[in-house]
Amino acid sequence: MLPPSEPARREIVLPDIHVTERLASAVAGLVRPGDVIALRGDLGAGKTTFARFFLAARGVHGDVPSPTFTLVQVYAQPACEIWHFDLYRLNAPAEAIELGIEEAFATAISLIEWPDRLGPLLPPDRLTIAFGFGATADARRVTLEGFGAWRERVAAVAAP
Ligand SMILES: Nc1ncnc2c1ncn2[C@@H]1O[C@H](COP(=O)(O)OP(=O)(O)O)[C@@H](O)[C@H]1O
Ligand SMILES: [Mg+2]
């Protein structure tokens, strides 16, 4: 048994972008309104790429701009909205309140790049996906970390 404060961890190798797409589809198939997916990792690690595959798997078609400057893009979907955040340019956690992040947490699915910018506002129930670079230019390594309710749910993410 894990101590209560420890997340459940899974390490996954993504040898190329197609495997990243399969992982994003697997996660997209599991989430429901109120879920928070935190996407960590350095610039170019694959956070936005993952978000685009996730959104496509949830039926978002067309243009998916990176929210680098807008900080958030909201996609209306039949089941619920999907809010895609890029908080790199957030100056203080409180600015996220002005973006409507509490509404997102209450009713929508939230994909959050640079989640550490939220500090204490980052929800305790969340799936964190940390992207790192791999052995080749097209390879990535990810660590899935299930916090709170996701400690149980992370096992349901199908291996890509
Ligand atoms: N296995 C992979 N998974 C995700 N992205 C990959 C992979 N291999 C190559 N890439 C490329 O790496 C880049 C990742 O960029 P991006 O998703 O914008 O990163 P971030 O949002 O983390 O800054 C894209 O150009 C993507 O095509
Ligand atoms: Mg990005």
Short mmCIF file of N, CA and C and ligand atoms in Angstrom, two decimals:
data_model
loop_
_atom_site.label_atom_id
_atom_site.label_comp_id
_atom_site.label_asym_id
_atom_site.label_seq_id
_atom_site.Cartn_x
_atom_site.Cartn_y
_atom_site.Cartn_z
N MET A 1 0.84 -1.21 0.00
CA MET A 1 0.00 0.00 0.00
C MET A 1 0.87 1.25 0.00
N LEU A 2 0.47 2.22 -0.77
CA LEU A 2 1.16 3.50 -0.77
C LEU A 2 0.72 4.32 0.44
N PRO A 3 1.65 5.07 1.04
CA PRO A 3 1.19 6.04 2.04
C PRO A 3 0.26 7.05 1.38
N PRO A 4 -0.69 7.60 2.11
CA PRO A 4 -1.75 8.42 1.51
C PRO A 4 -1.25 9.63 0.73
N SER A 5 -0.07 10.15 1.09
CA SER A 5 0.40 11.36 0.41
C SER A 5 1.12 11.05 -0.90
N GLU A 6 1.46 9.77 -1.10
CA GLU A 6 2.25 9.40 -2.28
C GLU A 6 1.34 9.16 -3.48
N PRO A 7 1.68 9.73 -4.64
CA PRO A 7 0.90 9.40 -5.84
C PRO A 7 1.24 7.99 -6.32
N ALA A 8 0.30 7.41 -7.08
CA ALA A 8 0.59 6.15 -7.77
C ALA A 8 1.33 6.50 -9.06
N ARG A 9 2.48 5.85 -9.29
CA ARG A 9 3.34 6.24 -10.42
C ARG A 9 3.43 5.13 -11.45
N ARG A 10 3.40 5.53 -12.74
CA ARG A 10 3.68 4.59 -13.83
C ARG A 10 4.62 5.27 -14.82
N GLU A 11 5.64 4.55 -15.24
CA GLU A 11 6.58 5.08 -16.24
C GLU A 11 6.24 4.45 -17.58
N ILE A 12 6.17 5.27 -18.62
CA ILE A 12 5.82 4.77 -19.95
C ILE A 12 6.79 5.38 -20.97
N VAL A 13 7.31 4.55 -21.85
CA VAL A 13 8.16 5.04 -22.94
C VAL A 13 7.28 5.24 -24.18
N LEU A 14 7.46 6.39 -24.82
CA LEU A 14 6.74 6.71 -26.06
C LEU A 14 7.78 6.77 -27.17
N PRO A 15 7.98 5.69 -27.91
CA PRO A 15 9.07 5.65 -28.90
C PRO A 15 8.87 6.63 -30.06
N ASP A 16 7.63 6.96 -30.36
CA ASP A 16 7.37 7.95 -31.41
C ASP A 16 6.01 8.60 -31.15
N ILE A 17 5.68 9.55 -32.02
CA ILE A 17 4.50 10.38 -31.78
C ILE A 17 3.19 9.58 -31.87
N HIS A 18 3.22 8.48 -32.62
CA HIS A 18 2.00 7.67 -32.73
C HIS A 18 1.64 7.04 -31.38
N VAL A 19 2.66 6.73 -30.62
CA VAL A 19 2.41 6.13 -29.30
C VAL A 19 1.91 7.22 -28.34
N THR A 20 2.42 8.43 -28.53
CA THR A 20 1.88 9.57 -27.76
C THR A 20 0.39 9.74 -28.06
N GLU A 21 0.03 9.59 -29.34
CA GLU A 21 -1.38 9.71 -29.73
C GLU A 21 -2.22 8.63 -29.06
N ARG A 22 -1.68 7.41 -29.01
CA ARG A 22 -2.45 6.33 -28.37
C ARG A 22 -2.62 6.57 -26.87
N LEU A 23 -1.59 7.08 -26.24
CA LEU A 23 -1.71 7.38 -24.81
C LEU A 23 -2.75 8.48 -24.58
N ALA A 24 -2.70 9.51 -25.42
CA ALA A 24 -3.67 10.61 -25.28
C ALA A 24 -5.09 10.10 -25.47
N SER A 25 -5.29 9.20 -26.43
CA SER A 25 -6.62 8.63 -26.67
C SER A 25 -7.07 7.79 -25.47
N ALA A 26 -6.13 7.05 -24.89
CA ALA A 26 -6.47 6.22 -23.74
C ALA A 26 -6.92 7.08 -22.57
N VAL A 27 -6.20 8.17 -22.32
CA VAL A 27 -6.57 9.06 -21.22
C VAL A 27 -7.90 9.75 -21.54
N ALA A 28 -8.05 10.17 -22.79
CA ALA A 28 -9.28 10.88 -23.20
C ALA A 28 -10.51 10.00 -23.01
N GLY A 29 -10.33 8.70 -23.14
CA GLY A 29 -11.46 7.79 -22.98
C GLY A 29 -11.88 7.58 -21.54
N LEU A 30 -11.06 7.99 -20.61
CA LEU A 30 -11.32 7.75 -19.18
C LEU A 30 -11.88 8.94 -18.43
N VAL A 31 -11.67 10.13 -18.97
CA VAL A 31 -11.94 11.31 -18.16
C VAL A 31 -13.41 11.69 -18.20
N ARG A 32 -13.80 12.44 -17.18
CA ARG A 32 -15.18 12.89 -17.06
C ARG A 32 -15.17 14.32 -16.50
N PRO A 33 -16.34 14.96 -16.54
CA PRO A 33 -16.40 16.35 -16.07
C PRO A 33 -15.81 16.50 -14.66
N GLY A 34 -15.02 17.53 -14.48
CA GLY A 34 -14.37 17.78 -13.20
C GLY A 34 -12.95 17.25 -13.13
N ASP A 35 -12.53 16.45 -14.13
CA ASP A 35 -11.18 15.89 -14.09
C ASP A 35 -10.12 16.92 -14.48
N VAL A 36 -8.97 16.78 -13.84
CA VAL A 36 -7.84 17.68 -14.08
C VAL A 36 -6.64 16.86 -14.52
N ILE A 37 -6.11 17.19 -15.70
CA ILE A 37 -4.92 16.53 -16.21
C ILE A 37 -3.81 17.59 -16.26
N ALA A 38 -2.79 17.39 -15.44
CA ALA A 38 -1.66 18.33 -15.37
C ALA A 38 -0.55 17.81 -16.28
N LEU A 39 -0.12 18.65 -17.22
CA LEU A 39 0.90 18.26 -18.20
C LEU A 39 2.19 18.99 -17.87
N ARG A 40 3.19 18.26 -17.36
CA ARG A 40 4.46 18.87 -16.96
C ARG A 40 5.55 18.53 -17.96
N GLY A 41 6.63 19.28 -17.94
CA GLY A 41 7.76 19.00 -18.81
C GLY A 41 8.27 20.26 -19.46
N ASP A 42 9.52 20.20 -19.92
CA ASP A 42 10.16 21.37 -20.51
C ASP A 42 9.55 21.72 -21.86
N LEU A 43 9.95 22.89 -22.34
CA LEU A 43 9.54 23.35 -23.67
C LEU A 43 9.89 22.28 -24.71
N GLY A 44 8.94 21.95 -25.57
CA GLY A 44 9.18 20.98 -26.63
C GLY A 44 9.07 19.54 -26.20
N ALA A 45 8.70 19.32 -24.96
CA ALA A 45 8.63 17.94 -24.46
C ALA A 45 7.42 17.19 -25.01
N GLY A 46 6.35 17.93 -25.36
CA GLY A 46 5.20 17.25 -25.96
C GLY A 46 3.86 17.52 -25.29
N LYS A 47 3.78 18.52 -24.42
CA LYS A 47 2.55 18.80 -23.69
C LYS A 47 1.42 19.22 -24.64
N THR A 48 1.70 20.18 -25.51
CA THR A 48 0.66 20.65 -26.43
C THR A 48 0.30 19.57 -27.44
N THR A 49 1.29 18.82 -27.88
CA THR A 49 1.04 17.71 -28.81
C THR A 49 0.08 16.71 -28.18
N PHE A 50 0.34 16.37 -26.92
CA PHE A 50 -0.55 15.47 -26.20
C PHE A 50 -1.96 16.07 -26.12
N ALA A 51 -2.04 17.36 -25.77
CA ALA A 51 -3.35 18.01 -25.63
C ALA A 51 -4.12 17.97 -26.95
N ARG A 52 -3.42 18.18 -28.06
CA ARG A 52 -4.10 18.15 -29.37
C ARG A 52 -4.65 16.75 -29.67
N PHE A 53 -3.86 15.73 -29.38
CA PHE A 53 -4.35 14.35 -29.60
C PHE A 53 -5.52 14.05 -28.66
N PHE A 54 -5.42 14.52 -27.44
CA PHE A 54 -6.49 14.32 -26.45
C PHE A 54 -7.78 14.97 -26.97
N LEU A 55 -7.67 16.22 -27.41
CA LEU A 55 -8.85 16.95 -27.89
C LEU A 55 -9.43 16.27 -29.12
N ALA A 56 -8.58 15.81 -30.03
CA ALA A 56 -9.07 15.12 -31.23
C ALA A 56 -9.83 13.86 -30.82
N ALA A 57 -9.30 13.14 -29.84
CA ALA A 57 -9.97 11.91 -29.39
C ALA A 57 -11.31 12.20 -28.74
N ARG A 58 -11.46 13.40 -28.18
CA ARG A 58 -12.74 13.79 -27.57
C ARG A 58 -13.67 14.43 -28.59
N GLY A 59 -13.25 14.46 -29.86
CA GLY A 59 -14.14 14.96 -30.91
C GLY A 59 -13.96 16.42 -31.26
N VAL A 60 -12.88 17.05 -30.78
CA VAL A 60 -12.60 18.43 -31.16
C VAL A 60 -11.88 18.41 -32.50
N HIS A 61 -12.51 18.97 -33.50
CA HIS A 61 -11.91 18.99 -34.84
C HIS A 61 -11.64 20.42 -35.25
N GLY A 62 -10.67 20.59 -36.11
CA GLY A 62 -10.33 21.93 -36.56
C GLY A 62 -9.13 22.47 -35.80
N ASP A 63 -9.06 23.79 -35.79
CA ASP A 63 -7.87 24.47 -35.29
C ASP A 63 -7.76 24.32 -33.76
N VAL A 64 -6.60 23.88 -33.31
CA VAL A 64 -6.33 23.84 -31.86
C VAL A 64 -5.06 24.64 -31.60
N PRO A 65 -5.21 25.96 -31.43
CA PRO A 65 -4.02 26.78 -31.20
C PRO A 65 -3.44 26.53 -29.82
N SER A 66 -2.13 26.66 -29.70
CA SER A 66 -1.51 26.59 -28.38
C SER A 66 -1.93 27.82 -27.58
N PRO A 67 -2.39 27.66 -26.36
CA PRO A 67 -2.81 28.84 -25.56
C PRO A 67 -1.65 29.59 -24.94
N THR A 68 -0.54 29.66 -25.66
CA THR A 68 0.66 30.30 -25.13
C THR A 68 0.38 31.73 -24.69
N PHE A 69 -0.35 32.48 -25.51
CA PHE A 69 -0.58 33.90 -25.21
C PHE A 69 -1.94 34.15 -24.58
N THR A 70 -2.94 33.35 -24.96
CA THR A 70 -4.29 33.53 -24.40
C THR A 70 -4.42 32.89 -23.02
N LEU A 71 -3.48 32.02 -22.67
CA LEU A 71 -3.45 31.25 -21.42
C LEU A 71 -4.50 30.14 -21.35
N VAL A 72 -5.63 30.33 -22.06
CA VAL A 72 -6.63 29.25 -22.04
C VAL A 72 -7.43 29.27 -23.35
N GLN A 73 -7.78 28.09 -23.81
CA GLN A 73 -8.72 27.93 -24.92
C GLN A 73 -9.81 27.00 -24.41
N VAL A 74 -11.06 27.35 -24.69
CA VAL A 74 -12.18 26.53 -24.22
C VAL A 74 -12.86 25.90 -25.43
N TYR A 75 -13.09 24.60 -25.34
CA TYR A 75 -13.74 23.84 -26.41
C TYR A 75 -15.07 23.30 -25.89
N ALA A 76 -16.14 23.68 -26.54
CA ALA A 76 -17.47 23.17 -26.17
C ALA A 76 -17.63 21.78 -26.76
N GLN A 77 -18.09 20.87 -25.94
CA GLN A 77 -18.29 19.48 -26.37
C GLN A 77 -19.61 19.00 -25.79
N PRO A 78 -20.23 17.98 -26.39
CA PRO A 78 -21.52 17.51 -25.88
C PRO A 78 -21.47 17.11 -24.40
N ALA A 79 -20.44 16.38 -23.99
CA ALA A 79 -20.41 15.89 -22.60
C ALA A 79 -20.11 17.02 -21.63
N CYS A 80 -19.14 17.85 -21.97
CA CYS A 80 -18.77 18.98 -21.12
C CYS A 80 -17.73 19.78 -21.88
N GLU A 81 -17.44 20.97 -21.37
CA GLU A 81 -16.38 21.76 -21.99
C GLU A 81 -15.02 21.15 -21.66
N ILE A 82 -14.06 21.40 -22.53
CA ILE A 82 -12.67 21.07 -22.25
C ILE A 82 -11.90 22.39 -22.27
N TRP A 83 -11.22 22.67 -21.16
CA TRP A 83 -10.41 23.89 -21.03
C TRP A 83 -8.94 23.49 -21.14
N HIS A 84 -8.25 24.09 -22.10
CA HIS A 84 -6.82 23.81 -22.31
C HIS A 84 -6.04 25.04 -21.87
N PHE A 85 -5.31 24.90 -20.78
CA PHE A 85 -4.53 26.00 -20.22
C PHE A 85 -3.05 25.85 -20.57
N ASP A 86 -2.39 26.99 -20.79
CA ASP A 86 -0.93 27.05 -20.80
C ASP A 86 -0.57 28.19 -19.85
N LEU A 87 -0.12 27.85 -18.67
CA LEU A 87 0.05 28.84 -17.60
C LEU A 87 1.47 29.36 -17.49
N TYR A 88 2.27 29.11 -18.54
CA TYR A 88 3.67 29.56 -18.48
C TYR A 88 3.76 31.04 -18.13
N ARG A 89 2.86 31.82 -18.70
CA ARG A 89 2.91 33.28 -18.51
C ARG A 89 2.07 33.78 -17.34
N LEU A 90 1.59 32.87 -16.53
CA LEU A 90 0.83 33.30 -15.34
C LEU A 90 1.81 33.92 -14.33
N ASN A 91 1.49 35.10 -13.84
CA ASN A 91 2.39 35.76 -12.90
C ASN A 91 2.16 35.34 -11.46
N ALA A 92 0.91 35.00 -11.14
CA ALA A 92 0.58 34.60 -9.77
C ALA A 92 -0.61 33.66 -9.84
N PRO A 93 -0.70 32.70 -8.92
CA PRO A 93 -1.82 31.75 -8.95
C PRO A 93 -3.18 32.44 -9.03
N ALA A 94 -3.33 33.58 -8.33
CA ALA A 94 -4.64 34.24 -8.27
C ALA A 94 -5.13 34.66 -9.66
N GLU A 95 -4.19 34.88 -10.60
CA GLU A 95 -4.63 35.26 -11.96
C GLU A 95 -5.44 34.15 -12.61
N ALA A 96 -5.23 32.92 -12.16
CA ALA A 96 -5.99 31.80 -12.73
C ALA A 96 -7.46 31.88 -12.35
N ILE A 97 -7.74 32.48 -11.21
CA ILE A 97 -9.14 32.67 -10.80
C ILE A 97 -9.84 33.57 -11.82
N GLU A 98 -9.12 34.61 -12.24
CA GLU A 98 -9.70 35.53 -13.23
C GLU A 98 -9.95 34.84 -14.56
N LEU A 99 -9.16 33.82 -14.85
CA LEU A 99 -9.37 33.06 -16.10
C LEU A 99 -10.59 32.15 -15.99
N GLY A 100 -11.12 31.97 -14.78
CA GLY A 100 -12.28 31.10 -14.61
C GLY A 100 -11.93 29.68 -14.24
N ILE A 101 -10.74 29.48 -13.67
CA ILE A 101 -10.27 28.11 -13.47
C ILE A 101 -11.16 27.34 -12.49
N GLU A 102 -11.82 28.06 -11.56
CA GLU A 102 -12.70 27.35 -10.62
C GLU A 102 -13.91 26.76 -11.33
N GLU A 103 -14.41 27.50 -12.32
CA GLU A 103 -15.52 26.96 -13.12
C GLU A 103 -15.07 25.73 -13.89
N ALA A 104 -13.85 25.81 -14.43
CA ALA A 104 -13.32 24.65 -15.16
C ALA A 104 -13.22 23.44 -14.23
N PHE A 105 -12.67 23.63 -13.04
CA PHE A 105 -12.52 22.51 -12.12
C PHE A 105 -13.87 21.93 -11.72
N ALA A 106 -14.89 22.78 -11.62
CA ALA A 106 -16.20 22.33 -11.15
C ALA A 106 -16.98 21.59 -12.23
N THR A 107 -16.83 22.02 -13.49
CA THR A 107 -17.78 21.53 -14.50
C THR A 107 -17.13 20.93 -15.73
N ALA A 108 -15.87 21.20 -15.96
CA ALA A 108 -15.26 20.87 -17.25
C ALA A 108 -14.14 19.84 -17.07
N ILE A 109 -13.51 19.50 -18.16
CA ILE A 109 -12.26 18.75 -18.15
C ILE A 109 -11.15 19.78 -18.35
N SER A 110 -10.13 19.73 -17.51
CA SER A 110 -9.04 20.71 -17.59
C SER A 110 -7.74 20.03 -17.98
N LEU A 111 -7.13 20.52 -19.05
CA LEU A 111 -5.77 20.12 -19.45
C LEU A 111 -4.88 21.31 -19.12
N ILE A 112 -3.86 21.12 -18.31
CA ILE A 112 -3.10 22.26 -17.80
C ILE A 112 -1.62 22.09 -18.07
N GLU A 113 -1.09 22.89 -19.01
CA GLU A 113 0.36 22.96 -19.18
C GLU A 113 0.94 23.93 -18.16
N TRP A 114 2.12 23.66 -17.66
CA TRP A 114 2.78 24.43 -16.60
C TRP A 114 1.89 24.52 -15.36
N PRO A 115 1.43 23.36 -14.86
CA PRO A 115 0.50 23.36 -13.72
C PRO A 115 1.13 23.87 -12.43
N ASP A 116 2.46 23.82 -12.32
CA ASP A 116 3.10 24.27 -11.08
C ASP A 116 2.85 25.76 -10.82
N ARG A 117 2.52 26.49 -11.90
CA ARG A 117 2.22 27.92 -11.74
C ARG A 117 1.00 28.15 -10.83
N LEU A 118 0.18 27.12 -10.67
CA LEU A 118 -1.03 27.27 -9.85
C LEU A 118 -0.75 27.20 -8.36
N GLY A 119 0.44 26.73 -7.98
CA GLY A 119 0.75 26.64 -6.55
C GLY A 119 -0.35 25.90 -5.82
N PRO A 120 -0.87 26.50 -4.75
CA PRO A 120 -1.87 25.81 -3.92
C PRO A 120 -3.22 25.65 -4.60
N LEU A 121 -3.43 26.29 -5.74
CA LEU A 121 -4.72 26.14 -6.43
C LEU A 121 -4.79 24.86 -7.26
N LEU A 122 -3.67 24.15 -7.39
CA LEU A 122 -3.68 22.90 -8.15
C LEU A 122 -4.49 21.86 -7.36
N PRO A 123 -5.53 21.29 -7.96
CA PRO A 123 -6.40 20.39 -7.20
C PRO A 123 -5.67 19.13 -6.71
N PRO A 124 -6.02 18.67 -5.52
CA PRO A 124 -5.38 17.47 -4.96
C PRO A 124 -5.76 16.19 -5.70
N ASP A 125 -6.90 16.18 -6.38
CA ASP A 125 -7.28 15.04 -7.23
C ASP A 125 -6.85 15.38 -8.65
N ARG A 126 -5.83 14.70 -9.12
CA ARG A 126 -5.41 15.01 -10.50
C ARG A 126 -4.53 13.89 -11.03
N LEU A 127 -4.52 13.81 -12.37
CA LEU A 127 -3.55 12.97 -13.06
C LEU A 127 -2.47 13.89 -13.60
N THR A 128 -1.24 13.67 -13.16
CA THR A 128 -0.12 14.42 -13.70
C THR A 128 0.58 13.56 -14.74
N ILE A 129 0.88 14.15 -15.89
CA ILE A 129 1.67 13.46 -16.91
C ILE A 129 2.91 14.30 -17.13
N ALA A 130 4.05 13.76 -16.72
CA ALA A 130 5.32 14.49 -16.81
C ALA A 130 6.09 13.97 -18.02
N PHE A 131 6.36 14.86 -18.97
CA PHE A 131 7.05 14.50 -20.21
C PHE A 131 8.54 14.77 -20.09
N GLY A 132 9.34 13.80 -20.51
CA GLY A 132 10.78 13.99 -20.61
C GLY A 132 11.25 13.51 -21.97
N PHE A 133 12.45 13.90 -22.34
CA PHE A 133 12.97 13.50 -23.64
C PHE A 133 13.49 12.07 -23.57
N GLY A 134 13.52 11.41 -24.73
CA GLY A 134 13.89 10.00 -24.79
C GLY A 134 15.19 9.78 -25.53
N ALA A 135 15.41 8.54 -25.92
CA ALA A 135 16.69 8.15 -26.49
C ALA A 135 16.89 8.65 -27.92
N THR A 136 15.80 8.95 -28.62
CA THR A 136 15.91 9.48 -29.99
C THR A 136 15.09 10.76 -30.06
N ALA A 137 15.20 11.47 -31.19
CA ALA A 137 14.50 12.75 -31.35
C ALA A 137 13.00 12.59 -31.23
N ASP A 138 12.49 11.44 -31.62
CA ASP A 138 11.04 11.21 -31.61
C ASP A 138 10.56 10.47 -30.38
N ALA A 139 11.45 10.18 -29.48
CA ALA A 139 11.06 9.40 -28.30
C ALA A 139 10.85 10.32 -27.10
N ARG A 140 9.89 9.96 -26.28
CA ARG A 140 9.64 10.66 -25.03
C ARG A 140 9.44 9.61 -23.95
N ARG A 141 9.67 10.03 -22.71
CA ARG A 141 9.37 9.19 -21.56
C ARG A 141 8.35 9.96 -20.73
N VAL A 142 7.32 9.31 -20.30
CA VAL A 142 6.36 10.00 -19.44
C VAL A 142 6.22 9.26 -18.12
N THR A 143 5.97 10.03 -17.10
CA THR A 143 5.60 9.48 -15.80
C THR A 143 4.17 9.90 -15.53
N LEU A 144 3.30 8.90 -15.37
CA LEU A 144 1.93 9.18 -14.93
C LEU A 144 1.94 9.17 -13.41
N GLU A 145 1.35 10.19 -12.82
CA GLU A 145 1.24 10.24 -11.36
C GLU A 145 -0.22 10.49 -11.00
N GLY A 146 -0.81 9.52 -10.34
CA GLY A 146 -2.20 9.67 -9.90
C GLY A 146 -2.24 10.18 -8.47
N PHE A 147 -2.83 11.35 -8.31
CA PHE A 147 -3.00 11.94 -6.97
C PHE A 147 -4.47 11.84 -6.57
N GLY A 148 -4.71 11.66 -5.29
CA GLY A 148 -6.09 11.62 -4.81
C GLY A 148 -6.85 10.47 -5.45
N ALA A 149 -8.03 10.77 -5.98
CA ALA A 149 -8.85 9.72 -6.60
C ALA A 149 -8.13 9.06 -7.78
N TRP A 150 -7.20 9.77 -8.39
CA TRP A 150 -6.46 9.21 -9.52
C TRP A 150 -5.44 8.16 -9.09
N ARG A 151 -5.20 8.02 -7.79
CA ARG A 151 -4.30 6.94 -7.34
C ARG A 151 -4.86 5.58 -7.74
N GLU A 152 -6.18 5.46 -7.71
CA GLU A 152 -6.82 4.22 -8.16
C GLU A 152 -7.01 4.23 -9.67
N ARG A 153 -7.39 5.38 -10.21
CA ARG A 153 -7.81 5.44 -11.61
C ARG A 153 -6.64 5.30 -12.59
N VAL A 154 -5.43 5.64 -12.14
CA VAL A 154 -4.30 5.64 -13.07
C VAL A 154 -4.05 4.25 -13.65
N ALA A 155 -4.40 3.22 -12.90
CA ALA A 155 -4.20 1.84 -13.39
C ALA A 155 -5.07 1.56 -14.61
N ALA A 156 -6.16 2.30 -14.77
CA ALA A 156 -7.10 2.05 -15.88
C ALA A 156 -6.61 2.66 -17.20
N VAL A 157 -5.56 3.46 -17.16
CA VAL A 157 -5.01 4.02 -18.41
C VAL A 157 -4.34 2.88 -19.17
N ALA A 158 -4.89 2.56 -20.34
CA ALA A 158 -4.34 1.42 -21.11
C ALA A 158 -2.92 1.74 -21.55
N ALA A 159 -2.04 0.74 -21.47
CA ALA A 159 -0.67 0.92 -21.97
C ALA A 159 -0.74 1.21 -23.46
N PRO A 160 -0.03 2.24 -23.91
CA PRO A 160 -0.15 2.61 -25.33
C PRO A 160 0.67 1.68 -26.22
N1 LIG B 1 6.88 11.02 -29.15
C1 LIG B 1 6.56 12.34 -29.24
N2 LIG B 1 5.56 12.83 -28.48
C2 LIG B 1 5.26 14.15 -28.52
N3 LIG B 1 5.86 15.06 -29.30
C3 LIG B 1 6.84 14.62 -30.11
C4 LIG B 1 7.24 13.26 -30.11
N4 LIG B 1 8.24 13.11 -31.00
C5 LIG B 1 8.46 14.32 -31.53
N5 LIG B 1 7.62 15.24 -31.01
C6 LIG B 1 7.62 16.66 -31.40
O1 LIG B 1 8.04 17.42 -30.28
C7 LIG B 1 7.39 18.69 -30.32
C8 LIG B 1 6.65 18.90 -29.01
O2 LIG B 1 6.20 20.22 -29.00
P1 LIG B 1 5.02 20.70 -28.06
O3 LIG B 1 3.97 19.63 -27.98
O4 LIG B 1 4.61 22.05 -28.51
O5 LIG B 1 5.77 20.79 -26.64
P2 LIG B 1 5.39 21.57 -25.31
O6 LIG B 1 3.95 21.92 -25.36
O7 LIG B 1 5.72 20.58 -24.22
O8 LIG B 1 6.30 22.76 -25.26
C9 LIG B 1 6.44 18.69 -31.50
O9 LIG B 1 7.09 19.31 -32.59
C10 LIG B 1 6.25 17.20 -31.76
O10 LIG B 1 5.95 16.92 -33.13
MG MG B 2 2.97 23.80 -25.07
#
